[in-house]
Short mmCIF file of C-alpha atoms in Angstrom, two decimals:
data_model
loop_
_atom_site.label_atom_id
_atom_site.label_comp_id
_atom_site.label_asym_id
_atom_site.label_seq_id
_atom_site.Cartn_x
_atom_site.Cartn_y
_atom_site.Cartn_z
CA UNK A 58 27.54 -12.18 -4.11
CA UNK A 59 25.01 -12.35 -1.92
CA UNK A 60 23.82 -8.78 -2.53
CA UNK A 61 23.88 -9.86 -6.42
CA UNK A 62 21.52 -13.17 -5.40
CA UNK A 63 19.48 -10.87 -3.29
CA UNK A 64 18.88 -7.93 -5.72
CA UNK A 65 16.33 -10.04 -7.94
CA UNK A 66 14.35 -11.70 -5.45
CA UNK A 67 14.29 -8.25 -3.41
CA UNK A 68 12.51 -6.64 -6.45
CA UNK A 69 10.22 -9.15 -7.15
CA UNK A 70 8.95 -8.96 -3.58
CA UNK A 71 8.63 -5.19 -4.04
CA UNK A 72 6.37 -5.62 -7.03
CA UNK A 73 4.13 -8.44 -5.59
CA UNK A 74 4.11 -6.13 -2.36
CA UNK A 75 2.56 -3.14 -4.94
CA UNK A 76 -1.12 -3.75 -4.97
CA UNK A 77 -1.04 -1.32 -7.91
CA UNK A 78 1.47 -3.29 -10.22
CA UNK A 79 0.30 -6.91 -8.96
CA UNK A 80 -3.52 -6.00 -9.75
CA UNK A 81 -2.55 -4.79 -13.61
CA UNK A 82 -0.47 -7.91 -13.92
CA UNK A 83 -3.16 -10.12 -12.97
CA UNK A 84 -5.63 -8.38 -14.94
CA UNK A 85 -3.56 -8.63 -18.21
CA UNK A 86 -3.07 -12.22 -17.69
CA UNK A 87 -6.75 -12.31 -17.38
CA UNK A 88 -7.24 -10.03 -20.69
CA UNK A 89 -4.80 -12.13 -22.63
CA UNK A 90 -6.40 -15.66 -21.39
CA UNK A 91 -9.53 -14.44 -23.08
CA UNK A 92 -8.00 -13.22 -26.26
CA UNK A 93 -6.08 -16.73 -26.71
CA UNK A 94 -9.28 -18.42 -26.31
CA UNK A 95 -10.72 -16.70 -28.89
CA UNK A 96 -8.77 -15.86 -31.64
CA UNK A 97 -8.80 -18.65 -34.36
CA UNK A 98 -5.05 -19.08 -34.85
CA UNK A 99 -4.54 -19.72 -31.08
CA UNK A 100 -7.78 -21.11 -29.80
CA UNK A 101 -7.11 -24.44 -30.59
CA UNK A 102 -3.41 -24.61 -29.21
CA UNK A 103 -5.07 -22.77 -25.59
CA UNK A 104 -7.58 -25.57 -25.47
CA UNK A 105 -5.14 -28.48 -25.95
CA UNK A 106 -2.74 -26.75 -23.29
CA UNK A 107 -6.24 -25.93 -20.90
CA UNK A 108 -7.03 -29.47 -21.22
CA UNK A 109 -3.35 -31.36 -20.97
CA UNK A 110 -3.81 -33.87 -18.32
CA UNK A 111 -1.13 -34.29 -15.45
CA UNK A 112 -1.77 -36.77 -12.57
CA UNK A 113 -0.36 -37.23 -9.07
CA UNK A 114 1.69 -40.49 -9.26
CA UNK A 115 -0.05 -43.22 -6.61
CA UNK A 116 -3.43 -41.51 -6.80
CA UNK A 117 -6.63 -41.12 -8.96
CA UNK A 118 -5.88 -37.39 -9.20
CA UNK A 119 -5.58 -36.62 -12.87
CA UNK A 120 -6.70 -33.07 -14.03
CA UNK A 121 -6.00 -30.86 -16.98
CA UNK A 122 -3.44 -27.73 -16.54
CA UNK A 123 -6.46 -25.56 -16.36
CA UNK A 124 -7.83 -27.13 -13.64
CA UNK A 125 -4.38 -27.49 -12.01
CA UNK A 126 -4.57 -24.04 -11.74
CA UNK A 127 -7.51 -23.33 -10.23
CA UNK A 128 -7.48 -26.35 -7.70
CA UNK A 129 -3.59 -26.54 -7.09
CA UNK A 130 -2.16 -23.47 -7.82
CA UNK A 131 -5.17 -21.07 -6.44
CA UNK A 132 -4.01 -23.09 -2.59
CA UNK A 133 -1.14 -20.87 -2.46
CA UNK A 134 -3.28 -17.86 -2.53
CA UNK A 135 -5.89 -19.45 -0.26
CA UNK A 136 -2.50 -20.15 2.01
CA UNK A 137 -1.77 -16.74 2.59
CA UNK A 138 -5.50 -15.55 2.99
CA UNK A 139 -5.36 -18.11 5.84
CA UNK A 140 -2.22 -16.68 7.50
CA UNK A 141 -3.31 -13.08 6.91
CA UNK A 142 -6.85 -13.96 8.15
CA UNK A 143 -5.14 -15.70 11.39
CA UNK A 144 -2.83 -12.61 11.86
CA UNK A 145 -5.84 -10.37 11.89
CA UNK A 146 -8.13 -12.40 14.17
CA UNK A 147 -5.23 -12.46 17.16
CA UNK A 148 -3.45 -9.42 16.80
CA UNK A 149 -4.80 -7.14 13.84
CA UNK A 150 -7.67 -5.49 13.04
CA UNK A 151 -10.26 -8.46 13.64
CA UNK A 152 -9.09 -9.14 17.26
CA UNK A 153 -10.94 -5.91 18.70
CA UNK A 154 -14.58 -6.60 18.01
CA UNK A 155 -16.45 -3.98 18.83
CA UNK A 156 -14.00 -1.77 16.51
CA UNK A 157 -14.25 -4.02 13.63
CA UNK A 158 -17.67 -4.38 14.15
CA UNK A 159 -19.09 -2.10 11.34
CA UNK A 160 -16.94 -3.13 8.53
CA UNK A 161 -17.19 -6.91 9.49
CA UNK A 162 -21.52 -6.18 9.39
CA UNK A 163 -21.09 -4.29 6.10
CA UNK A 164 -19.06 -7.38 4.59
CA UNK A 165 -22.50 -9.54 5.63
CA UNK A 166 -24.49 -6.93 4.06
CA UNK A 167 -22.10 -6.95 0.58
CA UNK A 168 -22.93 -10.60 0.57
CA UNK A 169 -26.38 -10.87 0.94
CA UNK A 170 -27.63 -8.06 -1.19
CA UNK A 171 -26.08 -9.17 -4.67
CA UNK A 172 -27.59 -12.73 -4.73
CA UNK A 173 -30.87 -11.42 -4.20
CA UNK A 174 -30.38 -8.99 -7.10
CA UNK A 175 -29.08 -11.48 -9.34
CA UNK A 176 -31.83 -13.80 -8.57
CA UNK A 177 -34.47 -10.89 -9.20
CA UNK A 178 -32.92 -10.18 -12.81
CA UNK A 179 -32.73 -13.73 -13.54
CA UNK A 180 -36.57 -14.34 -12.58
CA UNK A 181 -37.50 -11.27 -14.58
CA UNK A 182 -35.74 -12.75 -17.82
CA UNK A 183 -37.25 -15.75 -17.17
CA UNK A 184 -40.88 -14.51 -16.94
CA UNK A 185 -40.61 -11.71 -19.75
CA UNK A 186 -37.35 -12.50 -21.74
CA UNK A 187 -37.15 -13.67 -25.22
CA UNK A 188 -37.23 -17.59 -24.19
CA UNK A 189 -40.43 -19.53 -23.54
CA UNK A 190 -41.72 -18.58 -19.89
CA UNK A 191 -39.58 -20.32 -17.07
CA UNK A 192 -36.72 -20.48 -19.45
CA UNK A 193 -33.91 -18.52 -20.37
CA UNK A 194 -32.31 -17.71 -23.45
CA UNK A 195 -28.40 -17.11 -23.60
CA UNK A 196 -26.26 -15.23 -26.13
CA UNK A 197 -25.56 -18.78 -28.29
CA UNK A 198 -29.26 -19.08 -28.42
CA UNK A 199 -29.28 -22.19 -26.02
CA UNK A 200 -31.99 -22.12 -23.25
CA UNK A 201 -32.05 -22.82 -19.81
CA UNK A 202 -34.47 -23.61 -16.73
CA UNK A 203 -34.76 -20.85 -14.51
CA UNK A 204 -33.88 -23.38 -11.68
CA UNK A 205 -30.60 -24.01 -13.45
CA UNK A 206 -29.56 -20.58 -14.10
CA UNK A 207 -30.44 -19.60 -10.60
CA UNK A 208 -27.22 -21.76 -9.41
CA UNK A 209 -25.20 -18.71 -9.79
CA UNK A 210 -26.66 -16.65 -7.02
CA UNK A 211 -23.27 -16.97 -4.94
CA UNK A 212 -21.40 -16.01 -8.04
CA UNK A 213 -21.14 -12.08 -7.11
CA UNK A 214 -21.03 -12.20 -3.04
CA UNK A 215 -16.83 -12.06 -3.06
CA UNK A 216 -14.80 -9.13 -3.23
CA UNK A 217 -11.41 -9.18 -4.51
CA UNK A 218 -9.39 -7.97 -2.22
CA UNK A 219 -5.96 -7.29 -4.45
CA UNK A 220 -7.76 -5.91 -7.07
CA UNK A 221 -9.91 -3.29 -4.62
CA UNK A 222 -6.54 -2.30 -2.97
CA UNK A 223 -5.03 -1.66 -6.45
CA UNK A 224 -7.69 0.56 -7.19
CA UNK A 225 -7.34 2.58 -4.20
CA UNK A 226 -3.36 2.76 -4.59
CA UNK A 227 -4.05 3.92 -8.45
CA UNK A 228 -6.86 6.94 -7.44
CA UNK A 229 -6.91 7.69 -3.85
CA UNK A 230 -3.76 8.70 -2.78
CA UNK A 231 -4.77 11.18 -0.44
CA UNK A 232 -7.44 9.46 1.57
CA UNK A 233 -6.88 8.96 5.06
CA UNK A 234 -5.41 5.42 6.22
CA UNK A 235 -8.65 4.82 8.10
CA UNK A 236 -10.55 4.02 4.61
CA UNK A 237 -8.01 1.58 3.68
CA UNK A 238 -8.05 -0.08 6.76
CA UNK A 239 -11.98 -0.14 6.44
CA UNK A 240 -11.75 -1.50 3.12
CA UNK A 241 -8.94 -4.18 4.41
CA UNK A 242 -10.90 -5.50 7.44
CA UNK A 243 -14.50 -5.69 5.16
CA UNK A 244 -12.31 -7.44 2.27
CA UNK A 245 -10.97 -9.93 4.95
CA UNK A 246 -14.60 -10.87 6.38
CA UNK A 247 -15.65 -11.17 3.17
CA UNK A 248 -12.65 -13.58 2.06
CA UNK A 249 -13.94 -15.83 5.29
CA UNK A 250 -17.60 -15.74 4.18
CA UNK A 251 -16.76 -17.09 0.85
CA UNK A 252 -14.48 -19.65 2.12
CA UNK A 253 -17.23 -20.98 4.49
CA UNK A 254 -19.68 -20.40 1.48
CA UNK A 255 -17.47 -22.77 -0.68
CA UNK A 256 -17.21 -25.17 1.89
CA UNK A 257 -20.58 -25.40 2.08
CA UNK A 258 -22.54 -25.32 -0.77
CA UNK A 259 -19.55 -26.78 -3.33
CA UNK A 260 -18.56 -29.34 -1.48
CA UNK A 261 -19.92 -33.26 -2.38
CA UNK A 262 -18.89 -35.00 0.76
CA UNK A 263 -17.27 -38.66 0.40
CA UNK A 264 -16.28 -41.41 2.45
CA UNK A 265 -15.89 -40.02 6.43
CA UNK A 266 -12.14 -41.65 6.87
CA UNK A 267 -10.89 -39.01 4.62
CA UNK A 268 -11.76 -36.49 7.04
CA UNK A 269 -10.02 -38.57 9.68
CA UNK A 270 -6.94 -37.67 7.30
CA UNK A 271 -7.44 -34.20 7.59
CA UNK A 272 -7.83 -33.95 11.07
CA UNK A 273 -4.56 -36.05 11.19
CA UNK A 274 -3.04 -33.59 9.10
CA UNK A 275 -4.13 -30.54 10.94
CA UNK A 276 -2.74 -31.74 14.28
CA UNK A 277 0.48 -32.70 12.73
CA UNK A 278 0.71 -29.18 10.72
CA UNK A 279 -0.30 -27.61 14.26
CA UNK A 280 2.81 -29.12 15.73
CA UNK A 281 5.19 -29.09 13.31
CA UNK A 282 5.00 -25.12 13.26
CA UNK A 283 5.16 -24.48 16.92
CA UNK A 284 8.58 -26.38 17.05
CA UNK A 285 11.84 -24.42 17.79
CA UNK A 286 13.30 -25.43 14.63
CA UNK A 287 10.47 -26.04 11.88
CA UNK A 288 11.41 -29.24 9.68
CA UNK A 289 10.32 -27.78 6.55
CA UNK A 290 10.38 -30.95 4.72
CA UNK A 291 7.69 -32.49 6.98
CA UNK A 292 5.76 -29.14 6.52
CA UNK A 293 5.83 -29.23 2.83
CA UNK A 294 4.62 -33.18 2.84
CA UNK A 295 1.84 -32.82 5.49
CA UNK A 296 0.82 -29.63 3.45
CA UNK A 297 0.51 -31.12 0.20
CA UNK A 298 -1.44 -34.58 2.20
CA UNK A 299 -3.76 -32.16 3.59
CA UNK A 300 -4.48 -30.97 0.10
CA UNK A 301 -5.03 -34.75 -1.11
CA UNK A 302 -7.16 -35.62 1.71
CA UNK A 303 -9.49 -32.35 1.02
CA UNK A 304 -9.52 -33.37 -2.68
CA UNK A 305 -10.55 -36.91 -1.90
CA UNK A 306 -12.99 -36.09 0.56
CA UNK A 307 -15.11 -33.99 -1.37
CA UNK A 308 -14.16 -30.51 -0.21
CA UNK A 309 -12.76 -27.94 -2.43
CA UNK A 310 -9.22 -28.67 -2.33
CA UNK A 311 -7.96 -24.89 -1.95
CA UNK A 312 -9.41 -24.98 1.38
CA UNK A 313 -6.50 -26.99 2.57
CA UNK A 314 -4.41 -23.55 2.62
CA UNK A 315 -6.97 -21.98 4.81
CA UNK A 316 -7.00 -24.69 7.22
CA UNK A 317 -3.04 -25.06 7.80
CA UNK A 318 -2.83 -20.94 7.83
CA UNK A 319 -5.54 -20.73 10.66
CA UNK A 320 -3.51 -23.41 12.56
CA UNK A 321 -0.08 -21.32 12.03
CA UNK A 322 1.28 -19.61 15.43
CA UNK A 323 0.36 -15.58 14.80
CA UNK A 324 2.36 -14.49 18.30
CA UNK A 325 6.04 -14.16 18.22
CA UNK A 326 7.58 -17.18 19.95
CA UNK A 327 11.14 -18.34 20.97
CA UNK A 328 12.20 -14.72 21.33
CA UNK A 329 11.59 -14.24 17.61
CA UNK A 330 10.67 -10.30 16.45
CA UNK A 331 7.25 -11.27 13.99
CA UNK A 332 4.72 -13.81 14.63
CA UNK A 333 5.54 -16.87 12.06
CA UNK A 334 2.26 -16.45 10.50
CA UNK A 335 2.82 -13.04 9.52
CA UNK A 336 6.64 -14.15 8.13
CA UNK A 337 5.31 -16.79 6.07
CA UNK A 338 2.64 -14.68 4.32
CA UNK A 339 5.28 -12.32 3.52
CA UNK A 340 7.29 -14.79 1.74
CA UNK A 341 4.80 -16.79 0.23
CA UNK A 342 3.32 -13.25 -1.06
CA UNK A 343 5.56 -13.04 -4.40
CA UNK A 344 4.06 -16.60 -5.17
CA UNK A 345 0.76 -16.08 -4.93
CA UNK A 346 0.67 -12.61 -6.27
CA UNK A 347 3.19 -12.95 -9.26
CA UNK A 348 2.40 -17.03 -10.15
CA UNK A 349 -0.42 -18.47 -8.75
CA UNK A 350 -2.97 -15.28 -9.23
CA UNK A 351 -2.29 -14.51 -13.04
CA UNK A 352 -1.92 -18.15 -14.36
CA UNK A 353 -5.13 -18.66 -12.49
CA UNK A 354 -6.86 -15.77 -14.21
CA UNK A 355 -5.08 -16.78 -17.31
CA UNK A 356 -7.15 -20.26 -17.49
CA UNK A 357 -10.22 -18.80 -15.90
CA UNK A 358 -10.90 -16.28 -18.33
CA UNK A 359 -9.89 -18.38 -21.21
CA UNK A 360 -13.16 -19.45 -22.23
CA UNK A 361 -14.06 -19.64 -25.59
CA UNK A 362 -17.20 -18.33 -27.37
CA UNK A 363 -18.84 -19.48 -30.44
CA UNK A 364 -19.06 -15.76 -31.58
CA UNK A 365 -18.03 -13.14 -29.05
CA UNK A 366 -21.12 -10.81 -30.23
CA UNK A 367 -23.39 -7.96 -28.34
CA UNK A 368 -25.75 -10.42 -27.67
CA UNK A 369 -23.55 -11.19 -24.83
CA UNK A 370 -23.98 -7.80 -23.06
CA UNK A 371 -27.87 -8.22 -22.91
CA UNK A 372 -27.51 -12.35 -21.85
CA UNK A 373 -29.51 -12.82 -18.41
CA UNK A 374 -26.22 -14.14 -16.53
CA UNK A 375 -24.18 -11.59 -17.89
CA UNK A 376 -26.62 -8.53 -16.76
CA UNK A 377 -27.36 -10.21 -13.56
CA UNK A 378 -24.14 -10.63 -12.29
CA UNK A 379 -23.21 -7.03 -13.47
CA UNK A 380 -26.25 -5.64 -11.59
CA UNK A 381 -25.51 -7.98 -8.46
CA UNK A 382 -21.72 -6.70 -8.08
CA UNK A 383 -22.11 -3.02 -9.54
CA UNK A 384 -25.27 -2.30 -7.78
CA UNK A 385 -25.86 -4.87 -5.07
CA UNK A 386 -22.35 -4.73 -3.36
CA UNK A 387 -22.43 -0.89 -2.84
CA UNK A 388 -25.95 -1.07 -2.02
CA UNK A 389 -25.54 -3.84 0.87
CA UNK A 390 -22.67 -2.16 2.46
CA UNK A 391 -23.69 1.20 2.16
CA UNK A 392 -27.41 0.15 3.90
CA UNK A 393 -26.00 -1.99 6.51
CA UNK A 394 -23.22 0.82 7.52
CA UNK A 395 -26.11 3.31 8.16
CA UNK A 396 -28.21 1.14 9.89
CA UNK A 397 -25.61 0.21 12.27
CA UNK A 398 -24.34 3.82 12.73
CA UNK A 399 -27.70 5.54 12.96
CA UNK A 400 -30.26 2.91 14.32
CA UNK A 401 -27.70 0.71 15.86
CA UNK A 402 -25.32 1.95 18.46
CA UNK A 403 -21.97 1.58 16.78
CA UNK A 404 -19.63 3.84 15.34
CA UNK A 405 -17.71 4.32 12.19
CA UNK A 406 -13.75 4.83 12.47
CA UNK A 407 -13.02 8.29 14.06
CA UNK A 408 -12.91 10.99 11.26
CA UNK A 409 -15.19 9.07 8.85
CA UNK A 410 -18.94 9.45 7.95
CA UNK A 411 -20.94 6.53 6.42
CA UNK A 412 -21.19 8.63 2.61
CA UNK A 413 -17.38 8.64 2.60
CA UNK A 414 -17.02 4.98 2.14
CA UNK A 415 -19.32 5.11 -0.92
CA UNK A 416 -16.17 4.99 -3.39
CA UNK A 417 -14.54 2.14 -1.48
CA UNK A 418 -17.86 0.41 -1.11
CA UNK A 419 -18.00 0.77 -5.37
CA UNK A 420 -14.57 -1.24 -5.58
CA UNK A 421 -15.76 -3.81 -3.15
CA UNK A 422 -17.78 -4.70 -6.63
CA UNK A 423 -14.59 -5.99 -8.08
CA UNK A 424 -15.26 -9.88 -7.83
CA UNK A 425 -12.74 -11.34 -9.94
CA UNK A 426 -10.49 -14.37 -8.54
CA UNK A 427 -13.30 -15.60 -6.06
CA UNK A 428 -16.05 -15.17 -8.34
CA UNK A 429 -14.04 -16.89 -11.33
CA UNK A 430 -13.83 -19.81 -8.86
CA UNK A 431 -17.06 -20.00 -8.02
CA UNK A 432 -18.69 -19.60 -11.44
CA UNK A 433 -16.38 -22.72 -12.25
CA UNK A 434 -18.25 -24.74 -9.82
CA UNK A 435 -21.68 -23.18 -9.53
CA UNK A 436 -22.42 -24.01 -13.09
CA UNK A 437 -21.96 -28.03 -14.62
CA UNK A 438 -22.83 -26.22 -17.96
CA UNK A 439 -19.58 -25.18 -19.95
CA UNK A 440 -21.68 -22.18 -21.90
CA UNK A 441 -23.31 -20.82 -18.47
CA UNK A 442 -20.06 -20.98 -16.79
CA UNK A 443 -18.48 -19.05 -19.39
CA UNK A 444 -21.18 -16.52 -19.57
CA UNK A 445 -20.81 -16.16 -15.95
CA UNK A 446 -17.34 -15.63 -15.75
CA UNK A 447 -17.41 -12.98 -19.03
CA UNK A 448 -19.99 -11.19 -16.65
CA UNK A 449 -17.57 -11.13 -13.46
CA UNK A 450 -14.77 -9.86 -16.22
CA UNK A 451 -17.07 -6.73 -17.14
CA UNK A 452 -18.62 -6.10 -13.85
CA UNK A 453 -15.02 -6.11 -12.30
CA UNK A 454 -13.91 -3.78 -14.77
CA UNK A 455 -17.16 -1.29 -14.74
CA UNK A 456 -16.46 -1.58 -11.17
CA UNK A 457 -12.96 -0.36 -10.98
CA UNK A 458 -13.99 2.34 -13.16
CA UNK A 459 -16.81 3.93 -11.44
CA UNK A 460 -14.67 3.17 -8.28
CA UNK A 461 -11.96 4.97 -10.02
CA UNK A 462 -13.69 8.09 -10.88
CA UNK A 463 -15.41 8.34 -7.35
CA UNK A 464 -12.16 7.58 -5.24
CA UNK A 465 -10.09 10.24 -7.68
CA UNK A 466 -12.88 12.99 -6.71
CA UNK A 467 -12.75 12.32 -3.04
CA UNK A 468 -8.95 12.11 -2.71
CA UNK A 469 -8.97 15.53 -4.69
CA UNK A 470 -11.58 16.89 -1.72
CA UNK A 471 -9.06 15.53 1.02
CA UNK A 472 -6.78 17.02 -0.57
CA UNK A 473 -8.24 20.36 -1.05
CA UNK A 474 -9.17 20.09 2.40
CA UNK A 475 -5.45 19.24 3.94
CA UNK A 476 -4.05 22.12 2.02
CA UNK A 477 -6.91 24.62 3.58
CA UNK A 478 -6.11 23.36 7.16
CA UNK A 479 -2.48 24.43 6.64
CA UNK A 480 -3.41 28.31 6.78
CA UNK A 481 -6.41 28.98 9.28
CA UNK A 482 -7.15 32.29 10.70
CA UNK A 483 -8.36 32.40 14.29
CA UNK A 484 -9.24 35.96 15.26
CA UNK A 485 -9.60 35.96 19.28
CA UNK A 486 -12.77 38.00 20.11
CA UNK A 487 -12.15 41.43 21.29
CA UNK A 488 -8.20 41.17 21.13
CA UNK A 489 -7.74 42.09 17.17
CA UNK A 490 -5.06 39.35 17.40
CA UNK A 491 -4.80 36.84 14.27
CA UNK A 492 -3.03 33.75 14.39
CA UNK A 493 -2.03 32.01 10.79
CA UNK A 494 -0.47 28.80 10.20
CA UNK A 495 1.72 28.90 7.44
CA UNK A 496 2.60 25.97 4.63
CA UNK A 497 5.69 25.01 6.78
CA UNK A 498 4.23 24.79 10.01
CA UNK A 499 5.06 28.39 11.22
CA UNK A 500 2.43 29.92 13.33
CA UNK A 501 2.45 33.77 13.14
CA UNK A 502 0.66 36.29 15.59
CA UNK A 503 -0.47 39.66 14.23
CA UNK A 504 -1.96 42.36 16.08
CA UNK A 505 -4.30 44.67 14.79
CA UNK A 506 -4.11 48.32 16.08
CA UNK A 507 -6.67 51.14 15.93
CA UNK A 508 -8.46 49.00 13.06
CA UNK A 509 -5.42 48.27 11.16
CA UNK A 510 -3.48 45.18 11.28
CA UNK A 511 0.04 45.68 11.85
CA UNK A 512 2.00 43.01 9.84
CA UNK A 513 4.24 40.76 11.33
CA UNK A 514 8.28 40.75 10.62
CA UNK A 515 10.28 38.06 10.93
CA UNK A 516 11.35 37.65 14.74
CA UNK A 517 15.15 39.31 15.15
CA UNK A 518 15.17 37.83 19.07
CA UNK A 519 14.48 40.91 20.31
CA UNK A 520 10.92 40.36 21.56
CA UNK A 521 9.26 43.49 19.66
CA UNK A 522 6.15 44.53 21.24
CA UNK A 523 2.91 43.69 19.34
CA UNK A 524 4.34 40.98 16.87
CA UNK A 525 5.92 37.71 17.38
CA UNK A 526 6.68 34.42 15.66
CA UNK A 527 6.73 31.10 16.92
CA UNK A 528 7.18 27.98 15.52
CA UNK A 529 5.48 24.40 16.26
CA UNK A 530 3.65 21.95 14.24
CA UNK A 531 -0.17 22.35 14.89
CA UNK A 532 -1.87 19.12 15.43
CA UNK A 533 -4.91 18.74 12.82
CA UNK A 534 -7.94 18.19 14.05
#
């Protein structure tokens, strides 16, 4: 009976743990939202569903279903991010600052260059585009001042770690684990910087006493999750209260998940086999990957356009986001990686060169989740927000396609190199002896006599003169 009960949940956890499958599920929901919002037969139904209001009893918190997906469900994703950040900062890749210095700096470079390119593209359109000087003409024919369009500068700063790792899983099976670890560290720091960016630039602070409430909830969470036997009902109540306090304080409420995640212990306690932050993240991962993110993507891309025309592809906002994510992200990452290793004293992980990171850097141009969130926060105008989210979707798909091709070619090169290392002739000077490693790890020594090589035979245990075979694994350099 227990095996039957555990079977479906075990299967769900395996699906959620697969970057490839969970990424494709989220992409499928995103495309479905875009289609349903723009088909005449379903557009009205989708609009009604998205704006159907639900409220929290006893509070003034009332939002449409679409906003609940963004501000409520997405908190689960940010809680997982907070737990993983705490684990990485305590015992993971971010605990050794020197070892993680290059990918951490690359994350900063990958967040600085895209906004510069976005502003540059928008400025060029405002000066030389079809609209009046100083304004931009978007796809539906409306014009907006440059200052309003420039509010979207933060949209292309984020990297979607789930999608970028899904692309690696699909196209880069033969790549060394150091490339995945580099990307993981970079994307983790990118998430942390995006959280700071949202908190600083997209929060409208309200009365001070709400922040006192946040502090009280934080202290309560800190002590509750460190008890020998955690009172889960109390933890759930404190988590919900911290979300409400964040909302009322004017801070984006999803950051409540990050706050409590960072306050969770990341070292084993009371003789437990694994840290609580790691265990909680594993348990919440299915809800984040298969519930929160797909539903959020469904409503985030479900924007209605008066007409989906080719004019969308030449919209200043769309082109600016595409250039920023597809060009700016890898440009910032590679420039910082080169400068920090060639002009500075830092070093890449062992066995990696700066140029080896280019395909993975292109994959960092997949914005998606956090970029969708920032697009909805950056623009108050529905049309600008809709075009920005459409731009994020196109840019992410383009970055995924380009990085997929580059990663596939790079993976084949690493695979060919690994195969070549299986058979490496090593002729010792002056001895006429050749050492060859076969595919199964067998090392064969053969002796040249009188200018001819005497082929080795299978060792019969008699210790034949001039030839012998020894088995053993040779460590790759």
